[in-house]
Short mmCIF file of C-alpha atoms in Angstrom, two decimals:
data_model
loop_
_atom_site.label_atom_id
_atom_site.label_comp_id
_atom_site.label_asym_id
_atom_site.label_seq_id
_atom_site.Cartn_x
_atom_site.Cartn_y
_atom_site.Cartn_z
CA UNK A 62 63.73 -64.64 -194.15
CA UNK A 63 60.91 -62.52 -192.78
CA UNK A 64 60.98 -64.54 -189.56
CA UNK A 65 64.64 -63.65 -189.17
CA UNK A 66 63.95 -59.92 -189.67
CA UNK A 67 61.25 -59.83 -187.00
CA UNK A 68 61.60 -63.02 -184.98
CA UNK A 69 58.52 -64.30 -183.21
CA UNK A 70 56.94 -67.69 -182.68
CA UNK A 71 54.14 -66.77 -185.06
CA UNK A 72 56.55 -65.69 -187.80
CA UNK A 73 58.59 -68.89 -187.52
CA UNK A 74 55.47 -71.07 -187.48
CA UNK A 75 54.20 -69.38 -190.65
CA UNK A 76 57.58 -69.87 -192.33
CA UNK A 77 57.73 -73.54 -191.33
CA UNK A 78 54.16 -74.13 -192.50
CA UNK A 79 54.88 -72.48 -195.85
CA UNK A 80 57.99 -74.63 -196.33
CA UNK A 81 56.07 -77.78 -195.42
CA UNK A 82 53.26 -76.92 -197.82
CA UNK A 83 55.72 -76.25 -200.65
CA UNK A 84 57.68 -79.41 -199.76
CA UNK A 85 60.91 -77.41 -199.38
CA UNK A 86 62.57 -79.82 -196.96
CA UNK A 87 65.85 -77.91 -196.95
CA UNK A 88 64.21 -74.59 -196.09
CA UNK A 89 61.99 -76.19 -193.47
CA UNK A 90 65.06 -77.72 -191.82
CA UNK A 91 66.80 -74.35 -191.72
CA UNK A 92 63.67 -72.58 -190.46
CA UNK A 93 63.22 -75.12 -187.66
CA UNK A 94 66.85 -74.77 -186.62
CA UNK A 95 66.53 -70.97 -186.49
CA UNK A 96 63.24 -71.27 -184.62
CA UNK A 97 64.98 -73.46 -182.04
CA UNK A 98 67.68 -70.84 -181.57
CA UNK A 99 64.98 -68.23 -181.09
CA UNK A 100 63.11 -70.46 -178.61
CA UNK A 101 66.27 -70.87 -176.55
CA UNK A 102 66.44 -67.08 -176.20
CA UNK A 103 62.85 -67.26 -174.93
CA UNK A 104 63.77 -69.95 -172.37
CA UNK A 105 61.60 -72.62 -174.01
CA UNK A 106 64.16 -75.43 -174.08
CA UNK A 107 61.63 -78.24 -174.50
CA UNK A 108 60.09 -76.83 -177.69
CA UNK A 109 63.55 -75.78 -178.89
CA UNK A 110 64.76 -79.36 -178.54
CA UNK A 111 61.72 -80.61 -180.45
CA UNK A 112 62.52 -78.20 -183.26
CA UNK A 113 66.19 -79.21 -183.33
CA UNK A 114 65.21 -82.88 -183.49
CA UNK A 115 62.85 -82.15 -186.38
CA UNK A 116 65.52 -80.12 -188.13
CA UNK A 117 68.01 -82.95 -187.64
CA UNK A 118 65.75 -85.48 -189.36
CA UNK A 119 64.88 -83.04 -192.15
CA UNK A 120 68.58 -82.45 -192.80
CA UNK A 121 69.00 -86.25 -192.94
CA UNK A 122 66.08 -86.52 -195.40
CA UNK A 123 67.56 -83.75 -197.52
CA UNK A 124 70.92 -85.50 -197.62
CA UNK A 125 72.74 -82.81 -195.63
CA UNK A 126 74.51 -85.41 -193.52
CA UNK A 127 77.33 -83.07 -192.52
CA UNK A 128 74.84 -80.57 -191.12
CA UNK A 129 72.99 -83.36 -189.29
CA UNK A 130 76.28 -84.56 -187.84
CA UNK A 131 77.11 -81.03 -186.68
CA UNK A 132 73.75 -80.81 -184.91
CA UNK A 133 74.25 -84.20 -183.25
CA UNK A 134 77.65 -83.07 -181.99
CA UNK A 135 76.24 -79.80 -180.67
CA UNK A 136 73.12 -81.28 -179.05
CA UNK A 137 73.82 -84.40 -177.00
CA UNK A 138 70.18 -85.49 -176.86
CA UNK A 139 70.25 -86.13 -180.63
CA UNK A 140 72.62 -89.06 -180.24
CA UNK A 141 69.79 -90.92 -178.53
CA UNK A 142 67.52 -90.08 -181.52
CA UNK A 143 69.95 -91.67 -183.95
CA UNK A 144 69.54 -95.15 -182.52
#
């Protein structure tokens, strides 16, 4: 939530690392998705796509298949990842 209050790459990386360390897959997925949105505003599409792909697989691991499906419909490059 702190990364959302004052968005920066450093803040998102710290949030993602904390979620990974605590094994909070659901929060890590959400943090990576929000980080990707932030990265798109910073014109870093390549890293944003990496974060979306990671979020997609974390949502799958978490069992949030509807959310994963929504991401795959929004981001065409994810359909290649599904195969």
